[in-house]
């Protein structure tokens, strides 16, 4: 198993100057950090400045989304190779806000993650149920469908290079974190589904992050769970103090 990954999703926040200030504070606050791998995902316009400010550090940079075509008449889209060229190593794919507000589907998530891998990026594929789905008792069915729809047909080698993020939609930005037991239950389900797709050995290697109202107070309980291998952090990644505490939990 690789080191746990703590990723910050900055969403639609920060101009370049604020982004550079934040990563400068993260560099000093996280100096010598060895236990967790750290990733920040700034908005597209700050990627270059952040990558430049992180040169020589172990903090990785990622995009928040990408398109699946490499070039062409797709106004407003950003290709995986463009992210790599801007200094990215990772890219988030299928975040629930993309699914909810921008028409992302399991099929488009599948195309994007394949294009990202082809360009040498490591996709972090996000899945998770809405509140209404949890209340109807179809959490596993929903997450299973998202996984099969996006990952079906991937080779074992490509599954091995993925990172998954379980983000219950009802927990994102709401302050209502999943309990460690709720997170563990779905993470174990995801790992079992990965094992069906790529075998037990591969499934054991894939990191599964939890996301949804993670903060310095609740991170430890989540990370103590057997199948939680990191966190995807939104709001609390915008302040160096809280993000550093989460990484160093
Ligand atoms: C996210 O943006 O992926 C997220 C989990 O946000 P928050 O931590 O603010 O709930």
Short mmCIF file of C-alpha atoms and ligand atoms in Angstrom, two decimals:
data_model
loop_
_atom_site.label_atom_id
_atom_site.label_comp_id
_atom_site.label_asym_id
_atom_site.label_seq_id
_atom_site.Cartn_x
_atom_site.Cartn_y
_atom_site.Cartn_z
CA UNK A 1 0.00 0.00 0.00
CA UNK A 2 1.29 3.45 -0.88
CA UNK A 3 1.47 6.22 1.74
CA UNK A 4 -1.92 7.68 2.72
CA UNK A 5 -2.88 10.66 0.58
CA UNK A 6 -4.32 13.88 2.00
CA UNK A 7 -5.67 16.01 -0.84
CA UNK A 8 -6.99 19.57 -0.72
CA UNK A 9 -9.72 20.55 -3.18
CA UNK A 10 -9.74 24.33 -3.32
CA UNK A 11 -12.79 24.44 -5.61
CA UNK A 12 -13.65 27.91 -6.99
CA UNK A 13 -11.44 29.82 -4.54
CA UNK A 14 -8.25 31.89 -4.49
CA UNK A 15 -6.53 34.18 -6.94
CA UNK A 16 -2.88 33.49 -7.73
CA UNK A 17 -1.45 35.65 -4.93
CA UNK A 18 -3.60 33.97 -2.27
CA UNK A 19 -2.83 30.55 -3.71
CA UNK A 20 0.91 31.18 -3.57
CA UNK A 21 0.63 32.45 0.01
CA UNK A 22 -1.28 29.32 1.00
CA UNK A 23 1.26 26.92 -0.49
CA UNK A 24 4.14 28.87 1.06
CA UNK A 25 2.50 28.32 4.46
CA UNK A 26 1.90 24.64 3.64
CA UNK A 27 5.53 24.16 2.61
CA UNK A 28 6.79 25.43 5.92
CA UNK A 29 4.02 23.80 8.01
CA UNK A 30 4.55 20.42 6.36
CA UNK A 31 8.37 20.41 6.22
CA UNK A 32 9.67 16.93 6.99
CA UNK A 33 6.25 15.28 6.63
CA UNK A 34 6.90 11.67 5.65
CA UNK A 35 3.84 9.72 6.79
CA UNK A 36 1.30 11.16 4.34
CA UNK A 37 1.57 12.22 0.74
CA UNK A 38 0.05 15.68 0.22
CA UNK A 39 -1.80 17.04 -2.81
CA UNK A 40 -3.36 20.43 -3.54
CA UNK A 41 -5.89 21.01 -6.32
CA UNK A 42 -6.10 24.76 -7.09
CA UNK A 43 -8.36 26.29 -9.75
CA UNK A 44 -6.91 26.11 -13.28
CA UNK A 45 -5.76 29.73 -13.30
CA UNK A 46 -3.52 29.22 -10.26
CA UNK A 47 -1.98 25.88 -11.31
CA UNK A 48 1.14 27.35 -12.91
CA UNK A 49 1.87 29.71 -10.02
CA UNK A 50 1.27 26.97 -7.43
CA UNK A 51 3.42 24.44 -9.29
CA UNK A 52 6.20 27.04 -9.50
CA UNK A 53 5.90 27.84 -5.78
CA UNK A 54 6.06 24.12 -4.93
CA UNK A 55 9.17 23.35 -7.01
CA UNK A 56 11.51 21.15 -4.98
CA UNK A 57 8.83 20.29 -2.42
CA UNK A 58 7.06 16.95 -2.04
CA UNK A 59 3.59 18.51 -2.17
CA UNK A 60 1.92 17.44 -5.42
CA UNK A 61 -0.38 19.53 -7.59
CA UNK A 62 -3.59 18.37 -9.26
CA UNK A 63 -6.38 19.69 -11.46
CA UNK A 64 -10.00 19.65 -10.30
CA UNK A 65 -11.31 18.27 -13.59
CA UNK A 66 -10.21 17.67 -17.19
CA UNK A 67 -11.73 16.90 -20.56
CA UNK A 68 -11.15 13.61 -22.38
CA UNK A 69 -10.03 14.98 -25.75
CA UNK A 70 -6.44 16.08 -26.19
CA UNK A 71 -7.23 19.01 -28.50
CA UNK A 72 -9.93 20.36 -30.76
CA UNK A 73 -13.03 22.53 -30.87
CA UNK A 74 -14.06 22.19 -27.21
CA UNK A 75 -14.25 25.78 -25.99
CA UNK A 76 -13.56 26.16 -22.30
CA UNK A 77 -12.19 22.65 -21.73
CA UNK A 78 -8.73 21.67 -20.47
CA UNK A 79 -6.90 18.56 -21.71
CA UNK A 80 -5.04 16.18 -19.39
CA UNK A 81 -1.76 16.93 -21.17
CA UNK A 82 -2.33 20.65 -20.47
CA UNK A 83 -2.63 19.85 -16.76
CA UNK A 84 0.55 17.80 -16.90
CA UNK A 85 2.24 20.67 -18.74
CA UNK A 86 1.15 23.06 -15.96
CA UNK A 87 2.88 20.85 -13.39
CA UNK A 88 0.08 18.52 -12.30
CA UNK A 89 0.60 14.95 -11.25
CA UNK A 90 -3.02 14.24 -10.29
CA UNK A 91 -6.51 15.20 -11.42
CA UNK A 92 -9.87 14.88 -9.65
CA UNK A 93 -12.50 13.22 -11.80
CA UNK A 94 -16.23 12.89 -11.12
CA UNK A 95 -16.45 15.20 -8.11
CA UNK A 96 -20.09 15.34 -6.98
CA UNK A 97 -20.26 19.07 -7.75
CA UNK A 98 -19.34 18.24 -11.37
CA UNK A 99 -22.01 15.54 -11.38
CA UNK A 100 -24.63 17.78 -9.72
CA UNK A 101 -24.08 21.10 -11.53
CA UNK A 102 -22.27 20.26 -14.78
CA UNK A 103 -23.86 17.09 -16.09
CA UNK A 104 -20.99 14.71 -15.31
CA UNK A 105 -22.04 11.09 -15.84
CA UNK A 106 -20.42 7.75 -15.04
CA UNK A 107 -19.65 7.46 -18.75
CA UNK A 108 -17.88 10.84 -18.92
CA UNK A 109 -16.01 10.03 -15.69
CA UNK A 110 -14.79 6.83 -17.36
CA UNK A 111 -13.61 8.70 -20.45
CA UNK A 112 -11.87 11.36 -18.38
CA UNK A 113 -10.01 8.95 -16.13
CA UNK A 114 -8.77 6.97 -19.16
CA UNK A 115 -7.61 10.16 -20.91
CA UNK A 116 -5.89 11.31 -17.71
CA UNK A 117 -4.02 8.03 -17.37
CA UNK A 118 -3.02 8.15 -21.03
CA UNK A 119 -1.47 11.58 -20.40
CA UNK A 120 0.45 10.21 -17.41
CA UNK A 121 -1.73 11.81 -14.73
CA UNK A 122 -3.05 9.95 -11.70
CA UNK A 123 -6.83 10.34 -11.54
CA UNK A 124 -8.63 10.55 -8.19
CA UNK A 125 -12.07 9.18 -9.03
CA UNK A 126 -14.86 10.47 -6.79
CA UNK A 127 -18.03 8.52 -5.99
CA UNK A 128 -20.74 8.91 -3.38
CA UNK A 129 -24.46 8.75 -2.72
CA UNK A 130 -26.92 11.61 -2.22
CA UNK A 131 -28.86 11.93 1.04
CA UNK A 132 -32.03 10.66 -0.57
CA UNK A 133 -30.14 7.57 -1.79
CA UNK A 134 -28.74 6.85 1.67
CA UNK A 135 -32.21 7.26 3.18
CA UNK A 136 -33.68 4.86 0.60
CA UNK A 137 -31.01 2.30 1.55
CA UNK A 138 -29.37 2.28 -1.90
CA UNK A 139 -25.93 3.62 -0.96
CA UNK A 140 -24.04 0.52 -2.11
CA UNK A 141 -26.13 0.14 -5.24
CA UNK A 142 -25.40 3.79 -6.14
CA UNK A 143 -21.67 3.63 -5.46
CA UNK A 144 -21.45 0.23 -7.19
CA UNK A 145 -23.13 1.65 -10.29
CA UNK A 146 -20.77 4.65 -10.33
CA UNK A 147 -17.75 2.36 -10.04
CA UNK A 148 -18.87 -0.12 -12.68
CA UNK A 149 -19.90 2.68 -15.03
CA UNK A 150 -16.58 4.49 -14.82
CA UNK A 151 -14.09 1.67 -14.22
CA UNK A 152 -15.63 -1.24 -16.14
CA UNK A 153 -13.18 -2.70 -18.65
CA UNK A 154 -10.05 -1.06 -17.17
CA UNK A 155 -7.00 -3.32 -17.11
CA UNK A 156 -5.66 -4.52 -13.76
CA UNK A 157 -2.60 -2.30 -14.30
CA UNK A 158 -4.78 0.77 -14.78
CA UNK A 159 -6.94 -0.01 -11.74
CA UNK A 160 -3.74 -0.26 -9.70
CA UNK A 161 -2.80 3.30 -10.71
CA UNK A 162 -6.12 4.78 -9.55
CA UNK A 163 -7.02 6.56 -6.35
CA UNK A 164 -10.68 6.46 -5.31
CA UNK A 165 -12.46 9.00 -3.14
CA UNK A 166 -15.69 8.13 -1.34
CA UNK A 167 -17.55 11.39 -0.80
CA UNK A 168 -21.12 11.08 0.46
CA UNK A 169 -22.81 14.09 -1.13
CA UNK A 170 -24.71 14.87 2.10
CA UNK A 171 -21.38 15.31 3.90
CA UNK A 172 -19.71 17.68 1.43
CA UNK A 173 -19.55 21.24 2.69
CA UNK A 174 -22.32 20.58 5.21
CA UNK A 175 -20.37 20.01 8.42
CA UNK A 176 -22.12 16.60 8.65
CA UNK A 177 -19.22 14.17 8.48
CA UNK A 178 -19.88 10.44 7.99
CA UNK A 179 -19.12 8.47 11.13
CA UNK A 180 -15.95 6.40 10.92
CA UNK A 181 -18.15 3.26 10.82
CA UNK A 182 -20.26 4.63 7.96
CA UNK A 183 -17.11 5.51 6.01
CA UNK A 184 -15.49 2.14 6.68
CA UNK A 185 -18.59 0.26 5.55
CA UNK A 186 -18.61 1.95 2.14
CA UNK A 187 -14.82 1.86 1.76
CA UNK A 188 -14.86 -1.92 2.36
CA UNK A 189 -17.63 -2.22 -0.23
CA UNK A 190 -15.58 -0.19 -2.74
CA UNK A 191 -12.53 -2.36 -2.15
CA UNK A 192 -14.58 -5.51 -2.67
CA UNK A 193 -15.92 -4.07 -5.93
CA UNK A 194 -12.37 -3.22 -7.04
CA UNK A 195 -11.38 -6.81 -6.25
CA UNK A 196 -14.13 -8.03 -8.58
CA UNK A 197 -12.78 -5.77 -11.34
CA UNK A 198 -9.06 -6.33 -10.88
CA UNK A 199 -8.45 -9.07 -8.32
CA UNK A 200 -7.76 -9.03 -4.57
CA UNK A 201 -4.09 -8.08 -4.80
CA UNK A 202 -4.74 -4.99 -6.94
CA UNK A 203 -7.70 -3.94 -4.79
CA UNK A 204 -5.55 -4.02 -1.67
CA UNK A 205 -3.10 -1.56 -3.26
CA UNK A 206 -5.61 1.10 -4.31
CA UNK A 207 -5.94 4.05 -1.94
CA UNK A 208 -9.51 4.96 -1.03
CA UNK A 209 -9.86 8.48 0.39
CA UNK A 210 -12.78 9.71 2.46
CA UNK A 211 -14.19 13.17 1.70
CA UNK A 212 -16.96 15.22 3.31
CA UNK A 213 -16.52 17.79 6.10
CA UNK A 214 -13.12 16.46 7.19
CA UNK A 215 -11.51 18.69 9.82
CA UNK A 216 -8.64 18.47 12.34
CA UNK A 217 -11.00 17.08 14.98
CA UNK A 218 -12.53 14.20 13.00
CA UNK A 219 -9.62 13.10 10.78
CA UNK A 220 -8.06 10.66 13.22
CA UNK A 221 -11.21 8.60 13.76
CA UNK A 222 -11.62 8.29 10.01
CA UNK A 223 -7.98 7.42 9.32
CA UNK A 224 -8.10 4.71 12.01
CA UNK A 225 -10.45 2.70 9.80
CA UNK A 226 -8.87 -0.23 7.98
CA UNK A 227 -10.00 0.79 4.50
CA UNK A 228 -9.58 4.57 4.79
CA UNK A 229 -6.29 5.47 3.12
CA UNK A 230 -6.47 9.24 3.13
CA UNK A 231 -8.82 12.18 2.81
CA UNK A 232 -10.12 14.61 0.21
CA UNK A 233 -10.61 17.91 2.02
CA UNK A 234 -12.56 20.91 0.75
CA UNK A 235 -13.22 23.82 3.11
CA UNK A 236 -10.55 22.93 5.65
CA UNK A 237 -7.86 22.83 2.93
CA UNK A 238 -8.18 26.59 2.34
CA UNK A 239 -6.47 27.48 5.61
CA UNK A 240 -2.89 26.32 6.13
CA UNK A 241 -3.41 25.82 9.84
CA UNK A 242 -6.30 23.37 9.52
CA UNK A 243 -4.88 21.54 6.49
CA UNK A 244 -1.51 21.06 8.20
CA UNK A 245 -3.28 19.69 11.29
CA UNK A 246 -5.25 17.27 9.14
CA UNK A 247 -2.09 16.03 7.40
CA UNK A 248 -0.24 15.70 10.71
CA UNK A 249 -3.23 14.18 12.59
C1 LIG B 1 -14.78 18.27 -1.34
O1 LIG B 1 -14.80 19.33 -1.92
O2 LIG B 1 -14.43 17.26 -1.97
C2 LIG B 1 -15.13 18.21 0.07
C3 LIG B 1 -15.08 17.06 0.68
O3 LIG B 1 -15.51 19.40 0.69
P1 LIG B 1 -15.65 19.67 2.28
O4 LIG B 1 -14.42 19.10 2.94
O5 LIG B 1 -15.75 21.14 2.40
O6 LIG B 1 -16.87 18.93 2.74
#
